[in-house]
Short mmCIF file of C-alpha atoms and ligand atoms in Angstrom, two decimals:
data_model
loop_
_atom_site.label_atom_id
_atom_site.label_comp_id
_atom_site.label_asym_id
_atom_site.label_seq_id
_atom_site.Cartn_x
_atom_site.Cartn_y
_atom_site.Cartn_z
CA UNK A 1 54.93 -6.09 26.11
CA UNK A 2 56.90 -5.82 23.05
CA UNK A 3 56.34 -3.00 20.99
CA UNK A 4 53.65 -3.63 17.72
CA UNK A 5 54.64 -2.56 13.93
CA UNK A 6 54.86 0.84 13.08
CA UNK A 7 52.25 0.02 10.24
CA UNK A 8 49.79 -0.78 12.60
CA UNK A 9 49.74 2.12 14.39
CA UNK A 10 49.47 4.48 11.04
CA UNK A 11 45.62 3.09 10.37
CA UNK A 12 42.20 3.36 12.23
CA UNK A 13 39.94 0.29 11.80
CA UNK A 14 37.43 0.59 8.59
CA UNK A 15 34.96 3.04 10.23
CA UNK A 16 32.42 1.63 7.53
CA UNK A 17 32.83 -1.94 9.38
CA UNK A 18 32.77 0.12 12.64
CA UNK A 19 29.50 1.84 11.80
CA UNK A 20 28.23 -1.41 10.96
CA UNK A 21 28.66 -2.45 14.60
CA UNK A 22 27.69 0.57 16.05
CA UNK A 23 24.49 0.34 14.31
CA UNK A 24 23.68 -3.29 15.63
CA UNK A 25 24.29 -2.04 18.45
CA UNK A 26 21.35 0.38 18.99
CA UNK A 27 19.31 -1.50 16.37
CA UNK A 28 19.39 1.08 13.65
CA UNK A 29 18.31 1.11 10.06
CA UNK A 30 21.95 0.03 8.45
CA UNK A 31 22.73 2.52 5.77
CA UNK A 32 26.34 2.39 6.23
CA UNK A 33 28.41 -0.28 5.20
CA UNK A 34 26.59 -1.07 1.82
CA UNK A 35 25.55 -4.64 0.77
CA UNK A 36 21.96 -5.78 -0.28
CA UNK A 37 19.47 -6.80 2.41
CA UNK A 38 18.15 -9.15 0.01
CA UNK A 39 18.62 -12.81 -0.60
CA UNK A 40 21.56 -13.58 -4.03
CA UNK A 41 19.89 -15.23 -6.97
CA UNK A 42 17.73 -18.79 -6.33
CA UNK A 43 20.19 -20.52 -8.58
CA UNK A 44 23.57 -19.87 -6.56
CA UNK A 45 21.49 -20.56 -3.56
CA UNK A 46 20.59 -24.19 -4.91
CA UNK A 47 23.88 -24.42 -6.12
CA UNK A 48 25.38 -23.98 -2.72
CA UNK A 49 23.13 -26.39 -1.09
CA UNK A 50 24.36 -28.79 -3.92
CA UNK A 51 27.67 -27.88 -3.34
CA UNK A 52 27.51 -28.60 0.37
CA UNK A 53 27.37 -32.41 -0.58
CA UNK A 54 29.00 -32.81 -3.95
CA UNK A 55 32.10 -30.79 -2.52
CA UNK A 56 34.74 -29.22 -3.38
CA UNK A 57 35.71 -29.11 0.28
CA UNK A 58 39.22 -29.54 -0.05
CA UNK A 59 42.23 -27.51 -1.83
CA UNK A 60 41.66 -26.43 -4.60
CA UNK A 61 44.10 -24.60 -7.33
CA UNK A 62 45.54 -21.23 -5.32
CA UNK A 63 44.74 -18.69 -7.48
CA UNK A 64 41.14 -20.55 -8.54
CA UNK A 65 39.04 -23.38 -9.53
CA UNK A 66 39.16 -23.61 -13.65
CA UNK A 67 35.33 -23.75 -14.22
CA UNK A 68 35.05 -19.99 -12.14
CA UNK A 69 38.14 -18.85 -14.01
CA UNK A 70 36.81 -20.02 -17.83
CA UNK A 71 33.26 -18.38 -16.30
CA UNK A 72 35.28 -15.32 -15.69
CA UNK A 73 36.95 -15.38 -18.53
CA UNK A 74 33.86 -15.21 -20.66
CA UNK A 75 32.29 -12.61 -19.18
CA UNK A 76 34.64 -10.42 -18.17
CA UNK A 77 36.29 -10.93 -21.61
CA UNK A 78 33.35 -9.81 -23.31
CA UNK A 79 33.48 -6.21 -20.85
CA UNK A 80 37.35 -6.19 -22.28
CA UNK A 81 36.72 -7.31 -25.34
CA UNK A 82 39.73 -9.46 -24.88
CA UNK A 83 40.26 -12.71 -25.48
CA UNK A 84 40.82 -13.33 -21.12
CA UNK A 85 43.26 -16.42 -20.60
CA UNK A 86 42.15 -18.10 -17.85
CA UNK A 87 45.16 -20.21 -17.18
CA UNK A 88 47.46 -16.92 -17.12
CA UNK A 89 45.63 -13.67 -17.11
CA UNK A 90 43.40 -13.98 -13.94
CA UNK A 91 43.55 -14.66 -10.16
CA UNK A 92 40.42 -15.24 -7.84
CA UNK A 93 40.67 -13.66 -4.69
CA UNK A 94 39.45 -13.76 -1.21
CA UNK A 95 36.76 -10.63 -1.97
CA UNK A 96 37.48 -7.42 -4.06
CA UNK A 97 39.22 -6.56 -0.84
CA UNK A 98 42.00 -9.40 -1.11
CA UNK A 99 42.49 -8.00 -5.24
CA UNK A 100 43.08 -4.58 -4.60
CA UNK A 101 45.64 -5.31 -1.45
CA UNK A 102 47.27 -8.02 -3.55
CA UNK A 103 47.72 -5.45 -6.98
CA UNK A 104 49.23 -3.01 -4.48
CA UNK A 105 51.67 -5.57 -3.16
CA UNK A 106 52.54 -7.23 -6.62
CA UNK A 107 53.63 -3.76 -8.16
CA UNK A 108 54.66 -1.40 -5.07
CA UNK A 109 57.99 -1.26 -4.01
CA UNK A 110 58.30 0.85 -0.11
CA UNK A 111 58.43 4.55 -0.94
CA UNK A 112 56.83 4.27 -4.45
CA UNK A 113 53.82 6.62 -5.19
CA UNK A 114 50.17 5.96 -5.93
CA UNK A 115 48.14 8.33 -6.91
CA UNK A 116 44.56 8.09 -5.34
CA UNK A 117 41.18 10.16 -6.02
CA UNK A 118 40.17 12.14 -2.90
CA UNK A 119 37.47 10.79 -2.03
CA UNK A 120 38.14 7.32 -1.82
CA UNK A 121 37.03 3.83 -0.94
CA UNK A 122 38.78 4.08 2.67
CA UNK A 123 40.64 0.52 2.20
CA UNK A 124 43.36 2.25 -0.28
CA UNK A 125 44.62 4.07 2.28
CA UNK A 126 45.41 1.07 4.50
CA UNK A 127 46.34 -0.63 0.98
CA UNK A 128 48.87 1.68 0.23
CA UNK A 129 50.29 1.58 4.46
CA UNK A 130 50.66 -2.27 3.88
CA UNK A 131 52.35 -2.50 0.90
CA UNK A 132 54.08 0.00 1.65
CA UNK A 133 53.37 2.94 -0.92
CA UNK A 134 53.00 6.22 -0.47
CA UNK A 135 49.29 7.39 -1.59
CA UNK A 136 49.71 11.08 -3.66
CA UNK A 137 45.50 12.43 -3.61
CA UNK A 138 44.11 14.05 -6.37
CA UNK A 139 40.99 15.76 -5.63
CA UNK A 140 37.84 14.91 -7.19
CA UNK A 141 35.66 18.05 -5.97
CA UNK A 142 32.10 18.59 -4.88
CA UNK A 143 29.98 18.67 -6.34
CA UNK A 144 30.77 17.26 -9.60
CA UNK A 145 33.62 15.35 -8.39
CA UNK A 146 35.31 16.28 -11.50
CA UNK A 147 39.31 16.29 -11.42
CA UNK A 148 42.09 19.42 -12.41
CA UNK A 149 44.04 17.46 -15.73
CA UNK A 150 46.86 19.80 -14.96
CA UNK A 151 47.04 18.85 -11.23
CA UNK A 152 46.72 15.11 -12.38
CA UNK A 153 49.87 15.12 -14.65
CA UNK A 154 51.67 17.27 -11.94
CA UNK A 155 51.38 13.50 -10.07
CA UNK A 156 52.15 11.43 -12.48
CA UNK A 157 55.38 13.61 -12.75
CA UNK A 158 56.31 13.15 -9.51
CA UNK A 159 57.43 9.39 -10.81
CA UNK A 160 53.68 7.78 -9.39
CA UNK A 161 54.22 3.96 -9.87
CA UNK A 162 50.23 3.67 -10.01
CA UNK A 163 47.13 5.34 -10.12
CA UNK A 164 43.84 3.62 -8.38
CA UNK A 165 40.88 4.10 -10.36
CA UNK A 166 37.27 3.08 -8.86
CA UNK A 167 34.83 3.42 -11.34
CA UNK A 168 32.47 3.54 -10.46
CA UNK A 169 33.30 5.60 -7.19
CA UNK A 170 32.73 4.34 -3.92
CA UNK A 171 31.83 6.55 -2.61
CA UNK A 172 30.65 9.81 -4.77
CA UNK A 173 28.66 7.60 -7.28
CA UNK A 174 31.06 9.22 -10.38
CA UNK A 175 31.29 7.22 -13.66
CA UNK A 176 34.46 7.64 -14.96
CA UNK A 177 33.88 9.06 -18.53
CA UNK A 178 35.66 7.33 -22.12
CA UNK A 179 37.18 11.03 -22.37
CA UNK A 180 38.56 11.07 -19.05
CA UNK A 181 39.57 7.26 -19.02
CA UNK A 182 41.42 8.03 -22.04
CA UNK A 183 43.37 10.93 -20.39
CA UNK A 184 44.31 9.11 -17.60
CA UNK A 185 45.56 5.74 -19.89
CA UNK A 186 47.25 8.55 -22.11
CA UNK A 187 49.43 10.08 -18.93
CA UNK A 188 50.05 6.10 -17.74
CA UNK A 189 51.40 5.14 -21.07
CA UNK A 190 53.20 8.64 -20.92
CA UNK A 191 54.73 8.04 -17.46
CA UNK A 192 54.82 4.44 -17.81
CA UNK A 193 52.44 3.84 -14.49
CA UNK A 194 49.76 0.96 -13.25
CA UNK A 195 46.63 1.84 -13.56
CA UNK A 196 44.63 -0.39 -10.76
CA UNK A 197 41.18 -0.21 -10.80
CA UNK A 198 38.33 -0.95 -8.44
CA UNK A 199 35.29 -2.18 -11.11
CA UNK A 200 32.98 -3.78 -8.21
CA UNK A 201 29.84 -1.62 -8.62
CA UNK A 202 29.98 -1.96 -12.68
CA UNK A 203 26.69 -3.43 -12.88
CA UNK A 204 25.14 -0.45 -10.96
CA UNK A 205 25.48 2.55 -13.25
CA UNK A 206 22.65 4.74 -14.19
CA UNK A 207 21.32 5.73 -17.79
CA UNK A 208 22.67 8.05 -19.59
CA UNK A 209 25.33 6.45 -17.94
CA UNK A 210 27.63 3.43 -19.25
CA UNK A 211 30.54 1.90 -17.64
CA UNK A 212 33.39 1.22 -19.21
CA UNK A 213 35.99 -0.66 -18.58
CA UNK A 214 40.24 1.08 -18.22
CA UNK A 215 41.38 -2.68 -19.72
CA UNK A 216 38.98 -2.02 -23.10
CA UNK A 217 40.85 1.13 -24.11
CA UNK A 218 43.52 0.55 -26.83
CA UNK A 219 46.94 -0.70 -25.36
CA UNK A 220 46.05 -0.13 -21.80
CA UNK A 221 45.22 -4.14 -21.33
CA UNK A 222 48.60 -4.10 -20.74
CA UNK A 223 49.37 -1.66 -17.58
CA UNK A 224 46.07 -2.67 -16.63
CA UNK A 225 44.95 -4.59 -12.94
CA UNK A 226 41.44 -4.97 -13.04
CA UNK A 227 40.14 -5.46 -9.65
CA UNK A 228 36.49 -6.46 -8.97
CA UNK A 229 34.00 -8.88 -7.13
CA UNK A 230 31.04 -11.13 -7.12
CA UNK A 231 29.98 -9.28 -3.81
CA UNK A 232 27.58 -6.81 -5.03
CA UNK A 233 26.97 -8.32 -8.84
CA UNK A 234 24.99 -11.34 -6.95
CA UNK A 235 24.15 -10.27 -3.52
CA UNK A 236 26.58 -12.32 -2.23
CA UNK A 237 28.88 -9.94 0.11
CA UNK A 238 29.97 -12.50 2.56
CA UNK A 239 30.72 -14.92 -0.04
CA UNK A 240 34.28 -12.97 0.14
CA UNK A 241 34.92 -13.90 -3.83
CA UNK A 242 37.11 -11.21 -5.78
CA UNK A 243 39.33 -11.60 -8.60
CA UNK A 244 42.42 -9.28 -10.61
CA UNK A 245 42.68 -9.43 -14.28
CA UNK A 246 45.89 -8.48 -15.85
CA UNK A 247 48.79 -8.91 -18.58
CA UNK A 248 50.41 -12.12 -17.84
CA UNK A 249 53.68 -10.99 -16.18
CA UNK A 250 52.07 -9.06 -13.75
CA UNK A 251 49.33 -11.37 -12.68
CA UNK A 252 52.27 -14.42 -12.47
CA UNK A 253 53.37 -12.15 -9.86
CA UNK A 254 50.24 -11.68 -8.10
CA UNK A 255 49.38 -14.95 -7.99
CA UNK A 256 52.67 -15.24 -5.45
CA UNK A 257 51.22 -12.48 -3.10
CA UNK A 258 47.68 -14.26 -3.19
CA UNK A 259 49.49 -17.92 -2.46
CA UNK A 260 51.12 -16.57 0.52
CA UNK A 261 48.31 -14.30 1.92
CA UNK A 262 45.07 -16.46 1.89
CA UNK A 263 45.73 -19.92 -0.28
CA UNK A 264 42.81 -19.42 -1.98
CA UNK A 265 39.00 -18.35 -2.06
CA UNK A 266 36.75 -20.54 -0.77
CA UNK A 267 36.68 -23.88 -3.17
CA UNK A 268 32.30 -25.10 -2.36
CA UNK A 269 31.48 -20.86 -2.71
CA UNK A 270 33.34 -20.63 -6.25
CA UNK A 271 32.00 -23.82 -7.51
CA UNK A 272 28.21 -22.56 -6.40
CA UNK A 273 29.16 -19.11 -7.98
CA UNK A 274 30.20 -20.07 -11.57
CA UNK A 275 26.64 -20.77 -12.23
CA UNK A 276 26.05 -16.45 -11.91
CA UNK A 277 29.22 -16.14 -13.97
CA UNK A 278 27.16 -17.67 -16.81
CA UNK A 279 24.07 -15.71 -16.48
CA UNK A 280 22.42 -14.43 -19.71
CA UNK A 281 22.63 -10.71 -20.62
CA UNK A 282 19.43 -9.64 -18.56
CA UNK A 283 20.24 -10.80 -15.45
CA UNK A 284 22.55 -7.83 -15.87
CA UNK A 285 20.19 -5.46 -17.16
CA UNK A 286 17.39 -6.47 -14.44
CA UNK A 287 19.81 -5.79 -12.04
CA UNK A 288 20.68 -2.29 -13.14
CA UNK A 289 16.96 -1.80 -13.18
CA UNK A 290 16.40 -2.96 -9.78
CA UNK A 291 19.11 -0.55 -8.81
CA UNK A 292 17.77 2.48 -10.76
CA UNK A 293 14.89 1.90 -9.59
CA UNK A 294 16.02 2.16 -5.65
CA UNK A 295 18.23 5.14 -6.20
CA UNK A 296 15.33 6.90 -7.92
CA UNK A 297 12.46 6.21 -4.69
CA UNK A 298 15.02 6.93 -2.46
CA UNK A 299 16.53 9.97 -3.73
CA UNK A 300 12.87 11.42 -4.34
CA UNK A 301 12.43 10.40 -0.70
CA UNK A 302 15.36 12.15 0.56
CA UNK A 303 13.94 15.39 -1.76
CA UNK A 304 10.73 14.91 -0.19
CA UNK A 305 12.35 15.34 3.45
CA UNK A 306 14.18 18.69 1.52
CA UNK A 307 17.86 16.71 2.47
CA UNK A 308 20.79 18.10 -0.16
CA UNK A 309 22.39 15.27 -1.86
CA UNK A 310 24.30 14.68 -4.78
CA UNK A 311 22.80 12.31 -7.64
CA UNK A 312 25.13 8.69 -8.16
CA UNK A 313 26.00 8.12 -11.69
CA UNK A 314 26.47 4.74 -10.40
CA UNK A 315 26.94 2.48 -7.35
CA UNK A 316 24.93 2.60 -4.62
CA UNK A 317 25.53 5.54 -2.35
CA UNK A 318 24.71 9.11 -1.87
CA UNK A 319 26.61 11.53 -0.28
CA UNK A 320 23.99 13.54 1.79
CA UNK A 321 25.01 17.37 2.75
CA UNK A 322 24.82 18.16 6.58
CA UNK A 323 26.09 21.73 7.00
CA UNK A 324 22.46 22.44 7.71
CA UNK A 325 22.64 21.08 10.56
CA UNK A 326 26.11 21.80 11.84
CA UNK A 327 25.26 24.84 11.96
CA UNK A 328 22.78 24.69 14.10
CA UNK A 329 24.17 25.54 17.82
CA UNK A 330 22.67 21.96 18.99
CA UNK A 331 25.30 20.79 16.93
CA UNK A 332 28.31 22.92 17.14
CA UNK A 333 31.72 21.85 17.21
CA UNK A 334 30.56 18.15 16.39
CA UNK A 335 32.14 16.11 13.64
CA UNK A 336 31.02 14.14 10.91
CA UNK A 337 31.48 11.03 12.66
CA UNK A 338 30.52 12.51 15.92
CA UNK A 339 26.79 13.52 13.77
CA UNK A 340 26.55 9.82 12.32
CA UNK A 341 27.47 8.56 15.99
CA UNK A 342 24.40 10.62 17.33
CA UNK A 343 22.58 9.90 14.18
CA UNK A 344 22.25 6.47 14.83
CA UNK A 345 21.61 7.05 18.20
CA UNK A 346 18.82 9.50 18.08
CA UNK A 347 17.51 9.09 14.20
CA UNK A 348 17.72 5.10 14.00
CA UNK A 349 19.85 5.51 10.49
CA UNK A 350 23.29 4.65 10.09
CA UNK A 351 25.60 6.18 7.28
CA UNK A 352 29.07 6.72 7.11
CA UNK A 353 31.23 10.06 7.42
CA UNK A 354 32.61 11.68 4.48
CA UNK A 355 35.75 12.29 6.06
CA UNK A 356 36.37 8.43 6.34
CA UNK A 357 36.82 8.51 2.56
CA UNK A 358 38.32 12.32 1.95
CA UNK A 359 42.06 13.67 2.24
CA UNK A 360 40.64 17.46 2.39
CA UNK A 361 39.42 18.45 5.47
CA UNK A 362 35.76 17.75 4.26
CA UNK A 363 33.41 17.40 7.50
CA UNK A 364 30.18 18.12 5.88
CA UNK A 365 29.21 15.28 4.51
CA UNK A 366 27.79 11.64 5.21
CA UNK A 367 27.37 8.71 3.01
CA UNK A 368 24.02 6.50 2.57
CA UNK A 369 23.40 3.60 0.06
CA UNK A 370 19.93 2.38 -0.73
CA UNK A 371 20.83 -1.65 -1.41
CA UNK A 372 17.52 -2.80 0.58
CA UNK A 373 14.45 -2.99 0.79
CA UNK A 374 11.16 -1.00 -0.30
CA UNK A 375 9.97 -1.46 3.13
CA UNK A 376 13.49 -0.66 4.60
CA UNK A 377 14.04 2.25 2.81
CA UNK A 378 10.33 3.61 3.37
CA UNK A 379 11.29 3.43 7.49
CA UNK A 380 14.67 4.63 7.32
CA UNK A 381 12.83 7.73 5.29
CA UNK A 382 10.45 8.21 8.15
CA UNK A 383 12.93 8.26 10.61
CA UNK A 384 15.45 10.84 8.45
CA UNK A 385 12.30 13.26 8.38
CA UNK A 386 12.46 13.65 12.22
CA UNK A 387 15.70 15.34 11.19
CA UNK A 388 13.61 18.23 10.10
CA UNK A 389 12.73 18.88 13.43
CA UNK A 390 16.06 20.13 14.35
CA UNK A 391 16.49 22.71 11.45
CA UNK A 392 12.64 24.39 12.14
N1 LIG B 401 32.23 -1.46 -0.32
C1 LIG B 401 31.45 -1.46 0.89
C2 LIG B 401 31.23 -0.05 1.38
O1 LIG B 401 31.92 0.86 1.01
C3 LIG B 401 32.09 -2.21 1.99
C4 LIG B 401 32.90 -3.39 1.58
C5 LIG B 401 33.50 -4.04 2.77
O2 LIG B 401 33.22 -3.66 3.91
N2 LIG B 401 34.35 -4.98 2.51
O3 LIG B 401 30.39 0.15 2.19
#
């Protein structure tokens, strides 16, 4: 057979997907892969079923329909505070997923750098293979996943192109500071970079905590790709609906790349959507409640079972510590992935290694989110307790 790309043969599969199989598989407790195991709001569902009949089921505009663009535009305008043009400033995508590939390939020539915080939402690294860029990490260390300044400018200096910002992080739960925002829109503007950020879990930040968005700070609307989705805001990962906001110029390129690699989002999902876009304020704020709410019972039930973990700022994951464990002799010599593999296996919980998402060679580590369930989260608790019985 003829030989396959290069590319292809630089990148694993997403092992959060994977783990998502692997845990069907043997019927586990899912706390890998995160998304909600709880219905989206009433109204979008109604206003799918409407949808279903009323249509659109045809084309629709490429880069997306005009009432989810004005919807978007409002909103999002209002996190800005921007005036957002929704005939030239966004593009709807197929999922944050579809965004944050698309910003790579609109502004990434092969061979350019992007710097990327280590750890990181695994899909930049295939991101940056595809579009050919060549990722430059910048360590955001355990605990506090705080990062060195000086090491920062030391890769803008190398002539980065871009830097990818997710704020909040997938997966170490860090809210990006005003402060530190600043500092990295100051060294941008400085070494005239991108700045491409990943805003999906904005809704999901935790008091005293605020989000803020990298577009909002003075003059950096204009270097600024705002990636982000409807996936987690409404429950509605599978809905695959995304979008990019940016300066005009860069998005009239983007909307090129998005023509070419999908046509569009799906035309009868956006129209049923809108009608979230336009939720009032506390839809928002009930959400971020609901949220608190599960990070707080389940990191108290994690304390409980005396498991080390760090405390999310935002999103919804915790990185659990598992050097306990490893150094056990029952599990010597195994990896992270190798522990989550029997994990699943013998515990009936699935989470995700931390070496999927770090460039140091971090093996300590595994990933949980808590997007379900009272009841779910009470079982997957009883079943993480039996991990006790291997450090007695
Ligand atoms: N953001 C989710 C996670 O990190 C996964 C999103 C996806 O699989 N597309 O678990």
């Amino acid at each position: 057979m003829a030989r396959l790309s290069d590319r292809v043969q630089t990148f694993t599969d997403s092992v959060i997907r994977r783990m998502t199989r692997i845990s069907d598989e043997y019927g586990a407790i899912n706390l890998s892969q995160g998304f909600p195991d709880f219905d989206p709001p009433i109204e979008l569902m109604d206003a799918l079923a409407k949808a279903a009949y009323a249509g659109p089921h045809q084309y629709s505009i490429t880069y997306g329909a005009k009432n989810f663009r004005d919807a978007l535009a409002v909103k999002q305008g209002k996190r800005i505070g921007r005036k957002i043009d929704p005939e030239t400033e966004i593009v709807v995508t197929c999922g944050g997923t579809e965004a944050m590939m698309c910003a790579m390939m609109t502004i990434c020539n092969p061979g350019d750098k992007v710097l990327v915080f280590s750890p990181f939402y695994e899909n930049y690294g295939a991101d940056a293979i595809l579009s050919g860029a060549d990722p430059v990490y910048i360590p955001l260390a355990p605990p506090a996943y705080e990062f060195d300044r000086v090491r920062l400018e030391e890769g803008f200096k190398q002539g980065a192109k871009a830097i990818i910002v997710c704020n909040p992080s997938n997966p170490c739960g860090k809210v990006f500071t005003r402060e530190e925002l600043t500092f990295i829109g100051n060294l941008a503007a400085k070494y005239d970079a991108f700045v491409v950020t990943d805003e999906v879990y904005e809704h999901m930040v935790y008091e005293p905590y605020e989000h803020i968005c990298m577009a909002s700070l003075p003059g950096m609307f204009e270097r600024t790709i705002t990636c982000n989705s409807l996936s987690k805001t409404y429950s509605i990962t599978r809905w695959r609906l995304g979008y990019m906001i940016g300066p005009s110029e860069v998005i009239e390129g983007a909307r090129k790349v998005h023509d070419f690699l999908t046509v569009g989002a799906a035309a009868p999902l956006q129209e049923a959507a809108a009608v979230g876009l336009s939720f009032p304020d506390s839809y928002y704020d009930n959400l971020r409640q609901l949220y608190t709410d599960k990070r707080n019972y389940f990191l108290a039930g994690l304390d409980r079972i005396g498991l080390k973990h760090n405390v999310p700022q935002g999103s919804y994951f915790v990185m659990v510590d598992i050097q306990e464990f490893l150094d056990r002799p029952e599990f010597a010599g195994m990896s992270d992935l190798q522990f989550c593999e029997w994990m699943i296996r013998e515990i009936g919980v699935a989470a995700v290694p931390g070496s999927s998402f770090f460039r140091e060679p971090i093996n300590n580590l595994i990933r949980l989110h808590f997007a379900r369930e009272k009841a779910t989260l009470d079982e997957a608790l009883r079943r993480l307790e039996r991990l006790n019985s291997y450090v007695k």
